Short mmCIF file of C-alpha atoms in Angstrom, two decimals:
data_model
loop_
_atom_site.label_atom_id
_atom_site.label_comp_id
_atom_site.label_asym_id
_atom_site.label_seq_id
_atom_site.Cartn_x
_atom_site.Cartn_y
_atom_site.Cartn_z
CA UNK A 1 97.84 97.00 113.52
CA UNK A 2 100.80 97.92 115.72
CA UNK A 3 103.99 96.00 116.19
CA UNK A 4 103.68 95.36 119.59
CA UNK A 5 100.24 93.68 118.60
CA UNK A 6 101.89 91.70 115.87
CA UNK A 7 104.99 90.54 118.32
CA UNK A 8 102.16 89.46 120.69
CA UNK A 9 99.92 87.35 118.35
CA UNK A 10 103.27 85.63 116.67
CA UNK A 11 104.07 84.95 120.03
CA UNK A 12 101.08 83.15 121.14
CA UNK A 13 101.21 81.23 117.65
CA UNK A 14 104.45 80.10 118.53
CA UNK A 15 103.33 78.99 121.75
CA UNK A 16 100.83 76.73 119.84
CA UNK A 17 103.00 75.10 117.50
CA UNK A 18 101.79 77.90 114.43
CA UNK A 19 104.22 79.26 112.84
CA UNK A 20 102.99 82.30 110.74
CA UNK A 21 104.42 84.42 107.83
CA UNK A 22 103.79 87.78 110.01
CA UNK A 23 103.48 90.80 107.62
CA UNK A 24 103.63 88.58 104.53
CA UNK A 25 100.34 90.37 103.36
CA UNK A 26 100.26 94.35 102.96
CA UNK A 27 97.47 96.42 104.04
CA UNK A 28 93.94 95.32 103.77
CA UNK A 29 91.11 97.45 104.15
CA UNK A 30 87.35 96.97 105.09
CA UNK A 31 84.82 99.21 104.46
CA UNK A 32 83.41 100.62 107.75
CA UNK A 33 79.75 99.59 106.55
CA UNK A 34 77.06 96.52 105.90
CA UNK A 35 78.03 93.74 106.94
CA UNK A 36 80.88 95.00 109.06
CA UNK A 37 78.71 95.69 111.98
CA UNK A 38 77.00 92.37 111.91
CA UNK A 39 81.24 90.49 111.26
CA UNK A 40 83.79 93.11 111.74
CA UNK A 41 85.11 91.26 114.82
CA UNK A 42 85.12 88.32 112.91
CA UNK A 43 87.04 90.09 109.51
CA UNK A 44 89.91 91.83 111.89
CA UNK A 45 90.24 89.30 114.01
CA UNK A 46 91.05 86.60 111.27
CA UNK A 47 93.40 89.01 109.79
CA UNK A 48 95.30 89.76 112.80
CA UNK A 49 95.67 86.19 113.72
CA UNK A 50 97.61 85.66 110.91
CA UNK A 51 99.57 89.01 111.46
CA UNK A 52 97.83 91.00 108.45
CA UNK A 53 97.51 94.99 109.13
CA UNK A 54 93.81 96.07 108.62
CA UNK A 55 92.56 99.52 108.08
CA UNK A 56 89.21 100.77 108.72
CA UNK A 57 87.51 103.63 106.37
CA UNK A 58 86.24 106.55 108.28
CA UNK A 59 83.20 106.31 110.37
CA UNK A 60 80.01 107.64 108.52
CA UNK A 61 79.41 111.24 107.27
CA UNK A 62 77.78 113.12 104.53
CA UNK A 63 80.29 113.11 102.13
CA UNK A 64 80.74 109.72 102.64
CA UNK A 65 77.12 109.08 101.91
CA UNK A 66 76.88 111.75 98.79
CA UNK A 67 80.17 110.47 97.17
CA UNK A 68 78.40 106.96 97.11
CA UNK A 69 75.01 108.18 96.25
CA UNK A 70 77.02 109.55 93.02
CA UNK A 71 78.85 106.11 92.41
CA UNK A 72 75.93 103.55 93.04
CA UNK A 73 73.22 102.45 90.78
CA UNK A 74 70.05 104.66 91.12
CA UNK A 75 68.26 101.39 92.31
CA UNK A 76 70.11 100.67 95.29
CA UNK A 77 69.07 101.26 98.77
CA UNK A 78 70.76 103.82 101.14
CA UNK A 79 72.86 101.79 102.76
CA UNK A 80 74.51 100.29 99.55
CA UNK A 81 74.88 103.91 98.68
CA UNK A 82 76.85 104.46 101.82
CA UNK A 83 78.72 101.22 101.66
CA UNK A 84 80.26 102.42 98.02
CA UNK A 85 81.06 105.82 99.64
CA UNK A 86 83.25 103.57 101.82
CA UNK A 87 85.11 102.03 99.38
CA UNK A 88 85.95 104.95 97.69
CA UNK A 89 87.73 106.38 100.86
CA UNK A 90 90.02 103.67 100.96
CA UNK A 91 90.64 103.04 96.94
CA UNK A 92 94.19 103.92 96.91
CA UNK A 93 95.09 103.87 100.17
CA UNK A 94 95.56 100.26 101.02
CA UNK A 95 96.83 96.96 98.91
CA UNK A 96 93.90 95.73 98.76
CA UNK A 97 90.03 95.86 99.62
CA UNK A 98 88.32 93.17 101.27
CA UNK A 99 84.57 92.73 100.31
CA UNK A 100 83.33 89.26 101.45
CA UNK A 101 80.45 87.39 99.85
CA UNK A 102 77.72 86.40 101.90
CA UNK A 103 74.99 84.08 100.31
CA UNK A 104 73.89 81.13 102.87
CA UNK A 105 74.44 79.30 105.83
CA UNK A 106 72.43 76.84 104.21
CA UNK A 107 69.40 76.02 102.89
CA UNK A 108 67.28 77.83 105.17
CA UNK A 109 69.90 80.73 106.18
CA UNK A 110 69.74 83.23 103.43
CA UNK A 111 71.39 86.52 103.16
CA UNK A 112 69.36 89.29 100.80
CA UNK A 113 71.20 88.70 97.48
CA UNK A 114 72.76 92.44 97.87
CA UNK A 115 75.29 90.57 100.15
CA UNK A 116 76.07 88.07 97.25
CA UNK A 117 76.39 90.70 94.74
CA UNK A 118 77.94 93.39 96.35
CA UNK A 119 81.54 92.44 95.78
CA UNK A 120 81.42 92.30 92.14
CA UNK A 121 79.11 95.45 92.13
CA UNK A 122 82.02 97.56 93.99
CA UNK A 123 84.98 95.58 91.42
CA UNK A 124 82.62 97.02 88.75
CA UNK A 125 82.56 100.67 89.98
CA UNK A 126 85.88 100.83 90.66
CA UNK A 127 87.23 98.87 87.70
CA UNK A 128 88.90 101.55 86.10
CA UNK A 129 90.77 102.55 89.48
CA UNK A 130 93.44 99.99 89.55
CA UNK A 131 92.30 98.83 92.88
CA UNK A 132 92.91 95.46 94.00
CA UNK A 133 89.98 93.76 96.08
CA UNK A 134 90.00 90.06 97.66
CA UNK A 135 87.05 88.21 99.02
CA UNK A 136 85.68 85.58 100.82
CA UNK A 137 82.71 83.14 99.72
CA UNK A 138 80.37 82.23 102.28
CA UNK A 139 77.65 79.58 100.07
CA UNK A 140 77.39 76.62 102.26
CA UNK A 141 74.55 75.86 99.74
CA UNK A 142 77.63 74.66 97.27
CA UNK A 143 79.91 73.63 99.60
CA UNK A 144 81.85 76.25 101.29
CA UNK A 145 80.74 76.86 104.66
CA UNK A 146 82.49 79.96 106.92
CA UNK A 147 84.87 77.62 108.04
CA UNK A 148 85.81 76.01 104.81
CA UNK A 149 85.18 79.54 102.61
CA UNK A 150 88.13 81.40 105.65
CA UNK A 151 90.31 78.38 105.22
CA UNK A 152 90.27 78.70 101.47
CA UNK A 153 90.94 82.28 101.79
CA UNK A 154 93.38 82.09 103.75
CA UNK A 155 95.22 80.06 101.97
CA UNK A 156 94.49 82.07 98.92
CA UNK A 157 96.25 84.77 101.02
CA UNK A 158 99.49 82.57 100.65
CA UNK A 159 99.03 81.20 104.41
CA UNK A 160 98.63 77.65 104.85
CA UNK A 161 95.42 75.76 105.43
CA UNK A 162 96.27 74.98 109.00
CA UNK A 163 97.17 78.82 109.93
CA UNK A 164 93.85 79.66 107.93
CA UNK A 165 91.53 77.36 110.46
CA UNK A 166 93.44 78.45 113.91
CA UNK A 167 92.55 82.16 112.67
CA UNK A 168 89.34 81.21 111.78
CA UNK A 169 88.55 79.32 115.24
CA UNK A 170 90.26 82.37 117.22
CA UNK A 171 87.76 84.82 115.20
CA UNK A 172 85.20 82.98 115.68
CA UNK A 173 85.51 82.97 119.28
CA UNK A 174 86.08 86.55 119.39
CA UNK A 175 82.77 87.06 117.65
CA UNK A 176 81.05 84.55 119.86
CA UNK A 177 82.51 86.28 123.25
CA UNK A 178 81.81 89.81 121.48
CA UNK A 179 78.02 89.08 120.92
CA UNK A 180 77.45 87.69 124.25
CA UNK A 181 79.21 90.66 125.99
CA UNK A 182 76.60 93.08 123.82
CA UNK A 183 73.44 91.20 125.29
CA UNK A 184 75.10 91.35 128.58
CA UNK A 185 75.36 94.93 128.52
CA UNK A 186 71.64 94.94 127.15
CA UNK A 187 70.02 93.25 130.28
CA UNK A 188 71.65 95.57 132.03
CA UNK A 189 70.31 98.62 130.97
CA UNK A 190 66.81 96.77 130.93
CA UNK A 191 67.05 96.41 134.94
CA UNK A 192 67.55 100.32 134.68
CA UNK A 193 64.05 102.24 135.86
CA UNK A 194 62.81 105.02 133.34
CA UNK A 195 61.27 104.75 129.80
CA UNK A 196 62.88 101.81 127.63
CA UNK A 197 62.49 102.25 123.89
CA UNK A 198 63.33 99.12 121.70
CA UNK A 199 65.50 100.28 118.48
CA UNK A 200 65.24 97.83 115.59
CA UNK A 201 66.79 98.05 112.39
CA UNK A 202 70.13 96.37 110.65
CA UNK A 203 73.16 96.92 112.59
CA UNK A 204 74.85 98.65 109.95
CA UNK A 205 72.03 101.33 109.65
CA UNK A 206 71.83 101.84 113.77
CA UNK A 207 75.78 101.83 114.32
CA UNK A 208 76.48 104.24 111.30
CA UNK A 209 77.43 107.88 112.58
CA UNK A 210 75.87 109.72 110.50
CA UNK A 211 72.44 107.27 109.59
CA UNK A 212 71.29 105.84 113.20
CA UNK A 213 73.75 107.37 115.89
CA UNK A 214 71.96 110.65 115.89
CA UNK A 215 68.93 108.95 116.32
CA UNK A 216 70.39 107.41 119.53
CA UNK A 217 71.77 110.06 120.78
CA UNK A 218 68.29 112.31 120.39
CA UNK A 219 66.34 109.38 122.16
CA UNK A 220 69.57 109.25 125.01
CA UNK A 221 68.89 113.56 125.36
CA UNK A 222 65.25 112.88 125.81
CA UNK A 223 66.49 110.90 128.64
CA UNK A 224 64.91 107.51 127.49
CA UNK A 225 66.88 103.95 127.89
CA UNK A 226 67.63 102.75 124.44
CA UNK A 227 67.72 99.24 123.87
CA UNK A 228 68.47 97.73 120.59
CA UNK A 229 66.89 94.80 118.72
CA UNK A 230 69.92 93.73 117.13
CA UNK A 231 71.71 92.89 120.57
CA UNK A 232 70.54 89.01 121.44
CA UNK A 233 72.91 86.43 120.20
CA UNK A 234 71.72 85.94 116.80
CA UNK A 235 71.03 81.64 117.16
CA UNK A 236 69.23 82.67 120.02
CA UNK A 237 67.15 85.50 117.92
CA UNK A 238 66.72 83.45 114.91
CA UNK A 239 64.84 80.28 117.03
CA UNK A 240 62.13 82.64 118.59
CA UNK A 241 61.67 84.15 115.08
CA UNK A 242 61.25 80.69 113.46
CA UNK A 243 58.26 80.52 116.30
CA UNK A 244 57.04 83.53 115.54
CA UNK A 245 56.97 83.15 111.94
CA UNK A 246 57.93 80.02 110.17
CA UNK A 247 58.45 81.75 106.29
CA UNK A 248 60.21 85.05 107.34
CA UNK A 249 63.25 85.01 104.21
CA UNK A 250 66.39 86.47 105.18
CA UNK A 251 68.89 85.37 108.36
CA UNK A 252 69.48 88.91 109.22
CA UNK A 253 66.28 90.23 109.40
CA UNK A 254 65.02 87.11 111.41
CA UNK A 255 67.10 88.25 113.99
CA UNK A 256 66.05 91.40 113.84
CA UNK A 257 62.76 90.05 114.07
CA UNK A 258 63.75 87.92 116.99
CA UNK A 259 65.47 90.84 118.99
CA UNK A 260 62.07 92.46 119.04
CA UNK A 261 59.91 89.60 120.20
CA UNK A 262 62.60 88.80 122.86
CA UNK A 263 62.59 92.44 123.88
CA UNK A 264 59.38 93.74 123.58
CA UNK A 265 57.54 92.84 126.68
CA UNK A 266 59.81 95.19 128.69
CA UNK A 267 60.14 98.38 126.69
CA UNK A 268 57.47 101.22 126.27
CA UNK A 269 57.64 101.79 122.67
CA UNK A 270 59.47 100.31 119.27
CA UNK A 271 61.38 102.41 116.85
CA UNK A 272 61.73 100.68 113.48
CA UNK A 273 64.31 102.16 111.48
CA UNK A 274 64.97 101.34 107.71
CA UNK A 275 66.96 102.32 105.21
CA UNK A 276 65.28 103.09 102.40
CA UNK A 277 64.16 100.72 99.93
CA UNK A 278 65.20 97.85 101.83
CA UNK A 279 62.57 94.97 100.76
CA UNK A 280 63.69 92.58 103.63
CA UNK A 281 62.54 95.78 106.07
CA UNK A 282 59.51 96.26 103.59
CA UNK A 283 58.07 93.02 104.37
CA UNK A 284 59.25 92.58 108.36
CA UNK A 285 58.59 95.81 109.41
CA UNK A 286 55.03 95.12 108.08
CA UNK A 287 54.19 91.99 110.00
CA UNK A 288 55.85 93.35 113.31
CA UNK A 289 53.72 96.24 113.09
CA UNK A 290 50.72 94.11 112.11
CA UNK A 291 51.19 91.10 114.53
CA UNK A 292 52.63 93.25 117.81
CA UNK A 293 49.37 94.81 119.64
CA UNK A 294 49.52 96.65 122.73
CA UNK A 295 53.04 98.64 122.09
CA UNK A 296 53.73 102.12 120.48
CA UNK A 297 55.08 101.50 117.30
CA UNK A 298 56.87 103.95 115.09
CA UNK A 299 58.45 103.74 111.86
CA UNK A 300 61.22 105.90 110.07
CA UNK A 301 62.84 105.56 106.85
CA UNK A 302 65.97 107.06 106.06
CA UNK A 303 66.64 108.32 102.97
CA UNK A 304 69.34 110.41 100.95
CA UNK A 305 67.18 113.50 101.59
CA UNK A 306 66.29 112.81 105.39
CA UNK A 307 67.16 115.62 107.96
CA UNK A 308 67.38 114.77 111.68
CA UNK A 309 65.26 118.31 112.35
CA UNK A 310 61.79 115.96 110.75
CA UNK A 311 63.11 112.59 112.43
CA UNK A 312 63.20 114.08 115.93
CA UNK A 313 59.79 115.92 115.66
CA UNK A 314 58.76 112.75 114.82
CA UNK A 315 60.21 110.87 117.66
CA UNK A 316 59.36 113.96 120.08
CA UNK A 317 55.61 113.32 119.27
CA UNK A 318 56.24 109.34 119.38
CA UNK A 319 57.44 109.79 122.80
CA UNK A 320 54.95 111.81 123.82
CA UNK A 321 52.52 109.54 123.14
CA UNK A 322 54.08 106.90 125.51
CA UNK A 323 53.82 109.49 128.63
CA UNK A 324 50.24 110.51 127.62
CA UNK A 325 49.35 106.84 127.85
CA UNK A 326 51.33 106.24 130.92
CA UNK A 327 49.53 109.21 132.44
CA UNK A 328 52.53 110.87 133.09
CA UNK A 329 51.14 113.96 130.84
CA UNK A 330 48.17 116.02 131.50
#
């Protein structure tokens, strides 16, 4: 975070009666992975509100991926793998690490249990490092709810409770303004003419430079109009997937879910793209492909071994397919 940045947000506090301890924290990093992509406006946000320099671990790359593939348990799926590879870019290079745990939003908003686990999981690998890592706990299920769990945090971070909630309300608000700037800029390139092909998969997996942007960019050289699943507001998302399907389990991939039924009807084609073994993705990706009729469907799984020269003969043919069916191939 730059001074000028910190001068400016101490400023505004000021302004608003808040008087902050501005660099009384050092350094915090965030992994650039999992849930980042689905809160990182959220996470910096809330720390630069209360004047706490954040640094980001480098985007996504091979190493990245094969120095967490070496560090995670055999079990775990690709992104996890990636995720740890994260962590270990930034152990020693920051104060501390910040690895949030997300359970539930309540009884009937559940996060796969890899979100729960996966601070204690990265404490464990790294135990013998000397690292420091802070969380957050997000269990409104035993009574700490975002707000409450980033007010307790914050105040764990030595600010007080009432500097904790203003950060929390302005990240909030940058998250809300954030996501409904993202399905602005979706609508628009749906009102663009040419072939539309719905991308659906966790954000994490779709945003990560080395896992999904390639895929992107192939589909954007083919000269199709990618539109992503993960781009509706997620309330919005998760209501058309309760419609859809009353028992699906986990919050994110209900919106996932949702971003393809609310999508759908104007794209030529779905990608679904999974990391693998993700179970959530084992069991949606199954009942989208099994309840959507009518619409080119294709599925890829990424795994440690996957090479983008397979994945685009595989979306070459897919596409294809959509212009032999449109007649727009002999």
């Amino acid at each position: 975070m730059q001074a000028n940045q910190i001068t400016g947000i101490a400023k505004k506090n000021e302004e608003e009666g808040i008087s902050l301890a501005v660099n009384s924290v050092p350094a915090v990093g965030i992994p650039r992975a999992m849930l980042y992509y689905r809160y990182g406006i959220l996470w910096e946000h809330f720390f630069q509100t209360l004047g706490v320099s954040t640094m980001l671990s480098p985007p996504g790359s091979r190493g990245i991926l094969e120095a967490g593939t070496k560090l995670a348990p055999d079990e775990s799926c690709l992104s996890m793998k990636m995720f740890m590879g994260h962590v270990d870019t930034l152990i020693g290079k920051c104060d501390s690490i910040f690895i949030p745990r997300y359970s539930n939003y309540g009884y009937t908003e559940l996060f796969c249990t890899r979100y729960e686990g996966i601070y204690d999981q990265a404490r464990n690998i790294f135990r013998a490092s000397g690292q420091r890592f802070i969380t957050c706990n997000i269990d409104a299920q035993n009574g700490s709810p975002e707000p409450k769990a980033f007010e307790q945090f914050g105040v764990e971070l030595g600010f007080s409770a009432r500097e904790s909630r203003h950060a929390w309300r302005e990240a909030s608000r940058a998250l809300k303004q954030h996501q409904k700037a993202e399905e602005h800029a979706q609508k628009e390139l749906a009102s663009r003419p040419g072939m539309k092909i719905l991308i659906a998969g966790h954000s994490y997996v779709l945003s990560d430079a080395y896992l999904g942007k390639p895929i992107l960019d192939y589909l954007d050289a083919a000269g199709t109009i990618s539109l992503r699943a993960d781009a509706p507001e997620p309330e919005t998302a998760r209501k058309v997937c309760a419609k859809f399907s009353p028992t699906c389990r986990w919050l994110v991939s209900e919106e996932i879910v949702g971003g393809v039924l609310m999508w759908k009807d104007q794209v030529d084609g779905i990608i679904l793209v999974s990391a693998f073994p993700c179970g959530p993705d084992s069991m949606t990706n199954e009942l989208l492909v099994r309840r959507i009729k009518g619409i080119p469907i294709l599925t890829l799984v990424l795994d440690t071994q996957s090479g983008m020269a397979g994945i685009e003969t595989r979306i070459e043919s897919f596409l294809d397919i959509i212009r032999f069916q449109k007649g727009e191939m002999g």
